[in-house]
PDB file of C-alpha atoms in Angstrom:
ATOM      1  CA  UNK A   1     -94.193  45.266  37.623  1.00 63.00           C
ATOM      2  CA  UNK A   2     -94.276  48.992  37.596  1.00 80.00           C
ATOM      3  CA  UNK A   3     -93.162  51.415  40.734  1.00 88.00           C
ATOM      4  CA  UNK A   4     -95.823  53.619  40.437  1.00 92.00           C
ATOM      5  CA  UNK A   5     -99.760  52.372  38.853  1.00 94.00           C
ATOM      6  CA  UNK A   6    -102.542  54.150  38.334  1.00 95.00           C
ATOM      7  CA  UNK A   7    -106.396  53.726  38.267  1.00 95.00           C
ATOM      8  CA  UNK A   8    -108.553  54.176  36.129  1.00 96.00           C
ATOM      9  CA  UNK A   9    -106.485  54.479  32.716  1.00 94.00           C
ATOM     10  CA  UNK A  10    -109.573  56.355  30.885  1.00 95.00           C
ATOM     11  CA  UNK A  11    -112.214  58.293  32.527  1.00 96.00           C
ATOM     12  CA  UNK A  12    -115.170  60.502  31.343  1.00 97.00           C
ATOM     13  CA  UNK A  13    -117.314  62.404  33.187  1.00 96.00           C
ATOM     14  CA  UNK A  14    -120.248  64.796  32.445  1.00 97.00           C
ATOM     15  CA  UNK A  15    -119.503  68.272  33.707  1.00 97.00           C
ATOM     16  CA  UNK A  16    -120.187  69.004  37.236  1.00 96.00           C
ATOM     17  CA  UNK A  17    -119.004  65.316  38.381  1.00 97.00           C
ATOM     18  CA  UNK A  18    -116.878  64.373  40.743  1.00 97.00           C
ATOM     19  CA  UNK A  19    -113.332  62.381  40.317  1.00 97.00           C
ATOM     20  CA  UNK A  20    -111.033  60.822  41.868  1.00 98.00           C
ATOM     21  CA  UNK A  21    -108.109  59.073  40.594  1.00 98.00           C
ATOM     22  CA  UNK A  22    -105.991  56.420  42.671  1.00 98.00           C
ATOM     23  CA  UNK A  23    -102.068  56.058  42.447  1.00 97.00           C
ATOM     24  CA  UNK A  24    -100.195  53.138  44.364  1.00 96.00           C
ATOM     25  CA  UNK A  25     -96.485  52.846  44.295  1.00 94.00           C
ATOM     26  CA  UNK A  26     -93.969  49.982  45.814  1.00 91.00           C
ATOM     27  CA  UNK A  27     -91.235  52.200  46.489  1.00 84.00           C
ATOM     28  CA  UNK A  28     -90.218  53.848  49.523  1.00 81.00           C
ATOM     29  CA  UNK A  29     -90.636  57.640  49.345  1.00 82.00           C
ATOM     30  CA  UNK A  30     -90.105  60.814  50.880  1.00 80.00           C
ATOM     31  CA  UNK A  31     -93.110  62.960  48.483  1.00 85.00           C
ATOM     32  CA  UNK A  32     -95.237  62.185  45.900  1.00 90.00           C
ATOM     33  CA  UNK A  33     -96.155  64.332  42.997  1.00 91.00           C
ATOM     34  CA  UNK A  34     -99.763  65.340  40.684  1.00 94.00           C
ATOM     35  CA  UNK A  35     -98.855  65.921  37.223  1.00 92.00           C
ATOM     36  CA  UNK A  36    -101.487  67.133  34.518  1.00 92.00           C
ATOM     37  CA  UNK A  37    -100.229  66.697  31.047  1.00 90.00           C
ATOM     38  CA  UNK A  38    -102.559  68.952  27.986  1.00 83.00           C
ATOM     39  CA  UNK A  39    -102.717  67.624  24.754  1.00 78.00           C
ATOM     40  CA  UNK A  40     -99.513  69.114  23.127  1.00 71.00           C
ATOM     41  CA  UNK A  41     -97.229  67.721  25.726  1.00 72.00           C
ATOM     42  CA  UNK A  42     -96.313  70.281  28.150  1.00 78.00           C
ATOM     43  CA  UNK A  43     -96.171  68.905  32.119  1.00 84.00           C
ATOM     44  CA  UNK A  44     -97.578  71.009  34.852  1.00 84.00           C
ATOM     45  CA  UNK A  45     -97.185  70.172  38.668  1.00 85.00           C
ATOM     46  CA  UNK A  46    -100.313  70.245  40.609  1.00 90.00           C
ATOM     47  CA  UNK A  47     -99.040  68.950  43.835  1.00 88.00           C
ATOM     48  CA  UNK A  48     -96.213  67.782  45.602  1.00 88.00           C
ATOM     49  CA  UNK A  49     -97.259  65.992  48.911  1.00 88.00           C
ATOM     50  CA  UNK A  50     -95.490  64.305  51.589  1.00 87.00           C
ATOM     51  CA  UNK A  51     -98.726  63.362  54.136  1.00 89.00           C
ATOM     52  CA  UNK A  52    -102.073  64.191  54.907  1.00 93.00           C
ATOM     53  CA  UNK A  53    -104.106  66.288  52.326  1.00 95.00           C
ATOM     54  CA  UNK A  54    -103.705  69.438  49.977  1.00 93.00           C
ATOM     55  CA  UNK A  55    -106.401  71.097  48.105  1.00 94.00           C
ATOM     56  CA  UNK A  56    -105.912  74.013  45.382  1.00 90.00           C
ATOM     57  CA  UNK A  57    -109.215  75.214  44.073  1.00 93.00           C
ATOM     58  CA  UNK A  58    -111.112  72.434  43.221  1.00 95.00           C
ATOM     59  CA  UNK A  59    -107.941  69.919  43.254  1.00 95.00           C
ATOM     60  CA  UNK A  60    -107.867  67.860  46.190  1.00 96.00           C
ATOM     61  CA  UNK A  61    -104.924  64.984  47.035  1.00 96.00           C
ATOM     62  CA  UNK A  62    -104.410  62.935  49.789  1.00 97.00           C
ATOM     63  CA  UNK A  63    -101.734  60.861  50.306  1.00 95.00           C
ATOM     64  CA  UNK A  64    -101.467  57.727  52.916  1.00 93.00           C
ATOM     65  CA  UNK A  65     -97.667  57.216  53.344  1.00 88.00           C
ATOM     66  CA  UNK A  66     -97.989  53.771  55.169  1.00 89.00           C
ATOM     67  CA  UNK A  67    -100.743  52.313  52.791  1.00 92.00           C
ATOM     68  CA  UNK A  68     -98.609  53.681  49.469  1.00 93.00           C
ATOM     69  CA  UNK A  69    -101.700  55.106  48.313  1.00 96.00           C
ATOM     70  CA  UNK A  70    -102.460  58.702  46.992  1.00 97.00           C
ATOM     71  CA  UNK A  71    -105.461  60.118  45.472  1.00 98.00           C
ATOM     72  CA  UNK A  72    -106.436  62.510  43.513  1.00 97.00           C
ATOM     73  CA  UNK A  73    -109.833  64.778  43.532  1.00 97.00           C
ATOM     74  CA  UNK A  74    -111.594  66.661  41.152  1.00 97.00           C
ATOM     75  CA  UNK A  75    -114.478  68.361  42.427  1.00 95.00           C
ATOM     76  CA  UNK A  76    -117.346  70.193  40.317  1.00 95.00           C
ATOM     77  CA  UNK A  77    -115.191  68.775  36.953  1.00 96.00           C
ATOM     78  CA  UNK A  78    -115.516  70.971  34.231  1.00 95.00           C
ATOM     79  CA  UNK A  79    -114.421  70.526  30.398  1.00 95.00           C
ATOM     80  CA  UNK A  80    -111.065  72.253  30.883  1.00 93.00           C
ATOM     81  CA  UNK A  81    -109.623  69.629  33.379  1.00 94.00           C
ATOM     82  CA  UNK A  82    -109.792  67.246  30.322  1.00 95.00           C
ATOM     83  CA  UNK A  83    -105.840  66.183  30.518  1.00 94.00           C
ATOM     84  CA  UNK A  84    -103.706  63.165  31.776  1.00 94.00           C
ATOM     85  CA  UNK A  85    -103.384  63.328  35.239  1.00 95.00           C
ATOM     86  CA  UNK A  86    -100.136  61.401  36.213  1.00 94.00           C
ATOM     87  CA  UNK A  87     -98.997  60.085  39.520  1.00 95.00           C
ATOM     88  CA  UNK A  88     -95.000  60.575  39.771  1.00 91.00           C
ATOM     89  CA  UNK A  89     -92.821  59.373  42.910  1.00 89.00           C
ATOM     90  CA  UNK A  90     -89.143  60.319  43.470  1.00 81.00           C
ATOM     91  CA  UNK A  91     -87.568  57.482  45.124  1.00 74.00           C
ATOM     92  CA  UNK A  92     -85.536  57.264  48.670  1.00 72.00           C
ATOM     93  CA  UNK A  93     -82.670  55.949  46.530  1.00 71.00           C
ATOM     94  CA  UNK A  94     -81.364  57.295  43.512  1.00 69.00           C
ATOM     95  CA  UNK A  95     -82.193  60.429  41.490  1.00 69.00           C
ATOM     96  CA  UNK A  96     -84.869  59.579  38.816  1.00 77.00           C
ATOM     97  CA  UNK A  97     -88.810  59.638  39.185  1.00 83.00           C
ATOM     98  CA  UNK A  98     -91.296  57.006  38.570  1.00 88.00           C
ATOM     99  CA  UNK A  99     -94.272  57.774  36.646  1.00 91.00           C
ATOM    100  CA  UNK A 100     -96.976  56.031  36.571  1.00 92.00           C
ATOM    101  CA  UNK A 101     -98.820  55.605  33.244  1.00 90.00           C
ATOM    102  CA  UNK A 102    -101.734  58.287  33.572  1.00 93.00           C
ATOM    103  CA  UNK A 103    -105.091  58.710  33.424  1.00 95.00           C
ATOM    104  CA  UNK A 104    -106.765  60.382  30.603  1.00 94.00           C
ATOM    105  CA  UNK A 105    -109.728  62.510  31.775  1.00 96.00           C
ATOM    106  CA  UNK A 106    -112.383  63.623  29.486  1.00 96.00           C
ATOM    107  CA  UNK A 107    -114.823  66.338  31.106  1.00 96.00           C
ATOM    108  CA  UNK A 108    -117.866  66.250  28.534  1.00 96.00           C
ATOM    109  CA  UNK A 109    -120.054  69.413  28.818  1.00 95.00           C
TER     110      UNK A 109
ATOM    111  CA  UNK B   1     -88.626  83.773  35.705  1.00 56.00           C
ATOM    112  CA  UNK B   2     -88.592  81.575  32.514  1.00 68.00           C
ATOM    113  CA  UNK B   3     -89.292  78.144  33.373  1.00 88.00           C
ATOM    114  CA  UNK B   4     -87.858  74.817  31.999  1.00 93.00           C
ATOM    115  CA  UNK B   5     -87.310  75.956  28.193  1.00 94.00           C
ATOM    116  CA  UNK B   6     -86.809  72.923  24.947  1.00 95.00           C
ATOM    117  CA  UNK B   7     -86.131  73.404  21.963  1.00 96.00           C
ATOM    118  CA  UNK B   8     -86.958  72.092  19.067  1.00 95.00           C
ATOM    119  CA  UNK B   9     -90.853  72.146  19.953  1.00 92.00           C
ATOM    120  CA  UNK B  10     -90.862  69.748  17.160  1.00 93.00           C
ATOM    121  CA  UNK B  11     -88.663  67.637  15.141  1.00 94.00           C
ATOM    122  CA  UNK B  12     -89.370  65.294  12.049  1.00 96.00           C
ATOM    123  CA  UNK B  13     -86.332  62.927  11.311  1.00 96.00           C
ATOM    124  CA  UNK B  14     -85.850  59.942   9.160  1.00 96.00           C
ATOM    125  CA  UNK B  15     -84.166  56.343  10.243  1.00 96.00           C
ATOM    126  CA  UNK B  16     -80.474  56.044  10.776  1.00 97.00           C
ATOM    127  CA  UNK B  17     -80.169  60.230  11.348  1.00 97.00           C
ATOM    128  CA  UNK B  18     -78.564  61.687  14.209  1.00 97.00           C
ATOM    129  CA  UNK B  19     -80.717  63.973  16.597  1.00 98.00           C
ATOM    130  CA  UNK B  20     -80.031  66.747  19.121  1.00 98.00           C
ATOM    131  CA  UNK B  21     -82.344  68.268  21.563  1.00 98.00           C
ATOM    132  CA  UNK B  22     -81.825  70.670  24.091  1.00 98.00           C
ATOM    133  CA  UNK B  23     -82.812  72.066  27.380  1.00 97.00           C
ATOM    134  CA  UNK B  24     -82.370  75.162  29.510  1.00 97.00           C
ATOM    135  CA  UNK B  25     -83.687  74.803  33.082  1.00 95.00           C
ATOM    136  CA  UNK B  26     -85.339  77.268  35.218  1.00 92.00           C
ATOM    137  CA  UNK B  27     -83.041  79.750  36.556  1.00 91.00           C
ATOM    138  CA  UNK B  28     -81.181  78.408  40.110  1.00 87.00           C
ATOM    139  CA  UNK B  29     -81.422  74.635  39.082  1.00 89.00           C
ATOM    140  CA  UNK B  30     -78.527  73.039  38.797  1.00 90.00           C
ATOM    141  CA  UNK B  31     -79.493  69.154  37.940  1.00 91.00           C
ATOM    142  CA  UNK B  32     -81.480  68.095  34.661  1.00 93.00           C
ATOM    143  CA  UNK B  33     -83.041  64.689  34.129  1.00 93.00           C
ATOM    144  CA  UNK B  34     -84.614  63.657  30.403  1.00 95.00           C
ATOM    145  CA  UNK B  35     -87.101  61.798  29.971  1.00 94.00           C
ATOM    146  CA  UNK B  36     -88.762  59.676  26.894  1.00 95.00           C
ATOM    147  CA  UNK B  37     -92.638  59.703  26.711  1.00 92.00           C
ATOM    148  CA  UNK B  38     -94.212  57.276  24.291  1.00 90.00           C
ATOM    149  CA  UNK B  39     -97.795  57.589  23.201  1.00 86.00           C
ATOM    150  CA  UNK B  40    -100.403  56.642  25.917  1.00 82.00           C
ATOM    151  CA  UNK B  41     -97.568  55.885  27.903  1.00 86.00           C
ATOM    152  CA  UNK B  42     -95.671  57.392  31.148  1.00 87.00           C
ATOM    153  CA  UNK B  43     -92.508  59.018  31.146  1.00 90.00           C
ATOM    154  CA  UNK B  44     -89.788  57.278  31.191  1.00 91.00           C
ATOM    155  CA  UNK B  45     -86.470  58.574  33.051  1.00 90.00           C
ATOM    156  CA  UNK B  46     -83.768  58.472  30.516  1.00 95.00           C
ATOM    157  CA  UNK B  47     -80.330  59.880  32.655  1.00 93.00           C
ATOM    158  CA  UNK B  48     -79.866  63.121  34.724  1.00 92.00           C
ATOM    159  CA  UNK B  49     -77.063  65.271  34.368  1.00 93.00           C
ATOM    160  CA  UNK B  50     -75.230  67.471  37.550  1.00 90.00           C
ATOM    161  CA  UNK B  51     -72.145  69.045  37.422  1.00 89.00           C
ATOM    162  CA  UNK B  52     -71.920  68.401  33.951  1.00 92.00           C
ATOM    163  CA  UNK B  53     -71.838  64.656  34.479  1.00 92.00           C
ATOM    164  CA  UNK B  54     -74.270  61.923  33.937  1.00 92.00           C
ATOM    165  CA  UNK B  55     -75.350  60.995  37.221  1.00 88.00           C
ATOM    166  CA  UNK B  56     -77.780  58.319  37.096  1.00 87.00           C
ATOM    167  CA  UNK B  57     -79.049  56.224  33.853  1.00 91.00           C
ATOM    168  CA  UNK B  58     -82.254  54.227  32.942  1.00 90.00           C
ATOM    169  CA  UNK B  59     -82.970  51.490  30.756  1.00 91.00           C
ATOM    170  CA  UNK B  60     -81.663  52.830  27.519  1.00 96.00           C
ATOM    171  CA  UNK B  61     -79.258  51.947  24.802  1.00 96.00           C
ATOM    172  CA  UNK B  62     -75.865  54.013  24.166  1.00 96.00           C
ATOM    173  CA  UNK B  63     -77.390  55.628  21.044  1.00 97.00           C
ATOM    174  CA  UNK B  64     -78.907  58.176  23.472  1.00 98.00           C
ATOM    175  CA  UNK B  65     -76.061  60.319  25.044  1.00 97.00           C
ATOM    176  CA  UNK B  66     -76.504  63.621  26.473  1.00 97.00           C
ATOM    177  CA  UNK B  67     -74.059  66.660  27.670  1.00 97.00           C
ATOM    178  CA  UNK B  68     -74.386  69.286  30.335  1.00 97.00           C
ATOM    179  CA  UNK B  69     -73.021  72.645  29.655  1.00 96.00           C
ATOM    180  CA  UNK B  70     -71.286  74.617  32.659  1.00 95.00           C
ATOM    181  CA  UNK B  71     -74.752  77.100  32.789  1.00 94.00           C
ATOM    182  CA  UNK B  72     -76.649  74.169  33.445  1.00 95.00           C
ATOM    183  CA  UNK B  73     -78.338  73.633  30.058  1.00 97.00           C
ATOM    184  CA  UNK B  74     -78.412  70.689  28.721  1.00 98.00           C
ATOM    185  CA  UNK B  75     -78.474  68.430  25.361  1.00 98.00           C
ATOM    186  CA  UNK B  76     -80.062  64.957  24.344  1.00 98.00           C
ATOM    187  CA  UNK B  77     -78.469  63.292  21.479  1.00 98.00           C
ATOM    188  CA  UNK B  78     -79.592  59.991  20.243  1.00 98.00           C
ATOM    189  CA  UNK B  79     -77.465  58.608  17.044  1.00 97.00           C
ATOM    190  CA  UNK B  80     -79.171  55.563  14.490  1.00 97.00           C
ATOM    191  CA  UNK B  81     -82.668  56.564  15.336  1.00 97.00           C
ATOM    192  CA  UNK B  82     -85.142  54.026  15.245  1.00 97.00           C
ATOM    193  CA  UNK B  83     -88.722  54.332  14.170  1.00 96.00           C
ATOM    194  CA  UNK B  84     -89.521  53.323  17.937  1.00 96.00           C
ATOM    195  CA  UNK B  85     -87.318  56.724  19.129  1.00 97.00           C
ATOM    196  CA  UNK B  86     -90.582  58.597  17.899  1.00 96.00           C
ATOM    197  CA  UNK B  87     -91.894  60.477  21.595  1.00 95.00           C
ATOM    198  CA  UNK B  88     -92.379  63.297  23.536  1.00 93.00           C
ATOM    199  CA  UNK B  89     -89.033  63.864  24.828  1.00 96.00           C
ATOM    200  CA  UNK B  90     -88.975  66.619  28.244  1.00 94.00           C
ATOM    201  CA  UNK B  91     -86.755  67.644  30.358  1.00 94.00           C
ATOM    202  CA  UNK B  92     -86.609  68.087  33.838  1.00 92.00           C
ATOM    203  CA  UNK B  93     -84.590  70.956  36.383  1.00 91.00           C
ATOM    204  CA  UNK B  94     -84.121  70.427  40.066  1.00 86.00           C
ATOM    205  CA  UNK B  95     -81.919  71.957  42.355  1.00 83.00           C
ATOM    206  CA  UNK B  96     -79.467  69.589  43.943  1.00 78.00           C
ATOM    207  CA  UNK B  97     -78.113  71.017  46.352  1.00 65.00           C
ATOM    208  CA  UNK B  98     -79.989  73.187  49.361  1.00 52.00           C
ATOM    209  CA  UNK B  99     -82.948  72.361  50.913  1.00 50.00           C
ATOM    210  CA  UNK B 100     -83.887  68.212  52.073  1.00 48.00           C
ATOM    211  CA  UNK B 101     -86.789  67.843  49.495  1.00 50.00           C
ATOM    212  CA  UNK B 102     -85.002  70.629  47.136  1.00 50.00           C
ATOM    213  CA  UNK B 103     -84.061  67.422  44.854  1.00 56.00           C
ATOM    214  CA  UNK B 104     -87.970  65.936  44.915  1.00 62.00           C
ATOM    215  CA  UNK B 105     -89.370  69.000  42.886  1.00 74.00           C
ATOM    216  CA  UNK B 106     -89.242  68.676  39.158  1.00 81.00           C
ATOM    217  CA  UNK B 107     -90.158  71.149  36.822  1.00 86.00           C
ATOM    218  CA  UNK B 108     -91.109  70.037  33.499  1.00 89.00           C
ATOM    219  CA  UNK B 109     -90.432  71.544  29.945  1.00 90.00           C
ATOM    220  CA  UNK B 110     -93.037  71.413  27.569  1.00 89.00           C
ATOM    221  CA  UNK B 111     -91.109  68.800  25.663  1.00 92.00           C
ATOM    222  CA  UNK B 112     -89.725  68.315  22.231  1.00 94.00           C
ATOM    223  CA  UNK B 113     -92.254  65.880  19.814  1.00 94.00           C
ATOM    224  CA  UNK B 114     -89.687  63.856  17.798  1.00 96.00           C
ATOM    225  CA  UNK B 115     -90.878  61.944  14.620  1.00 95.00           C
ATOM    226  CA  UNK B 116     -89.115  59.403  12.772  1.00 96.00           C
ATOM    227  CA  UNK B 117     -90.038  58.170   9.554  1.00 95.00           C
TER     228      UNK B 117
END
C-alpha cells in the first residue's frame, strides 16, 4: 500500500473548468506539499501546508490534518496548468518524502 | 539565487556502464535527498546525504551510491546499469538545521533524464 495516493490519475478538462484533485496519506505528518511537474521533468512547489487553506492565484489547497486528506483546486483552468500535479508528504519520522503517484492534467482549449 | 542545479540534463548510457550525476543545491541548504522517477510514476526517495554522510536510504540496491562534497553538492553514482535504471533522476536541497519545518521544504532540480539501452 502506498503512503501517499492520489485521485484521479488522468484528468481533462475544457478551459475555464474547475478542478480539484484529492491526496490521502497514512502517515503521520507535520506539512504536506503541491508539486506540479511540466513535461521535461523539472519540479516546482506550489504549496506547502500544514492546516486550513492556501490559495495563490487561481491555486487553492486545503488540507484536513485529522481526516489525512488534502485537496487541490484549480479554478478558471486554462491550457497552461496542463502538468502532473503531485501530492508529497514528509513524514514525522525519518528524512525522506512520500510522493504520491500524480495526476496528469490536460487543460484543452 | 540559483536554485537546485543537475547536471547532466540528459544522459544516454548502455547496459553494464557506470553513471554519475550530480547536484548543487540552492545556496544555504545543507542536506540533499535523490530521488528516482520512473515514467507515469512518483518519485521515489533514493538516500539523502548531510554532513557528507548518507543519512537515510530507500528501497534500492548497492549499485546506486552517492557522495556529498564538503560545499554541499552532491553526486549519484549507480554502477551495472540496468535497462530498468532508465528515469528522471532529481535532486532535492533542504536545510537541516534552523527553523522546526526548515527540514519539510524541498526544492527540486529539474532532474537529469537517464537512458539506458
Amino acid at each position: 500500500k502506498n503512503e501517499v495516493e492520489q485521485s484521479p490519475q488522468n484528468l481533462t478538462a475544457q478551459e475555464g473548468e474547475f478542478i480539484t484533485i484529492n491526496c490521502s496519506y497514512s502517515v503521520g505528518i507535520s506539512a504536506l506539499h503541491w508539486l506540479q511537474q511540466h513535461p521535461g521533468g523539472g519540479i516546482v512547489s506550489l504549496f506547502m501546508l500544514s492546516s486550513g487553506k492556501k490559495k495563490h492565484g487561481r491555486l487553492i489547497a486545503t488540507i484536513n490534518i485529522q481526516e489525512k486528506h488534502s485537496s487541490l483546486h484549480i479554478t478558471a483552468s486554462h491550457p497552461r496548468d496542463s502538468a502532473v500535479y503531485i501530492c508529497a508528504v514528509p513524514p514525522n519520522t525519518g528524512n525522506q518524502f512520500y510522493f504520491g503517484t500524480g495526476t496528469s492534467l490536460t487543460v484543452i482549449p | 539565487d540559483a536554485g537546485v542545479t543537475q547536471s547532466p540534463t540528459h544522459l544516454i548510457k548502455t547496459r553494464g556502464q557506470q553513471v554519475t550525476l550530480r547536484c548543487s543545491p540552492k545556496s544555504g541548504h545543507d542536506t540533499v535527498s535523490w530521488y528516482q522517477q520512473a515514467l507515469g510514476q512518483g518519485p521515489q526517495f533514493i538516500f539523502q546525504y548531510y554532513e557528507e554522510e548518507e543519512r537515510q536510504r530507500g528501497n534500492f540496491p548497492d549499485r546506486f551510491s552517492g557522495h556529498q562534497f564538503p560545499n554541499y553538492s552532491s553526486e549519484l553514482n549507480v554502477n551495472a546499469l540496468l535497462l530498468g535504471d532508465s528515469a528522471l533522476y532529481l535532486c532535492a536541497s533542504s536545510l537541516t538545521s534552523g527553523r522546526y519545518l526548515a527540514k519539510n521544504i524541498q526544492y527540486f532540480g529539474a532532474g537529469t533524464r537517464l537512458s539506458v539501452l
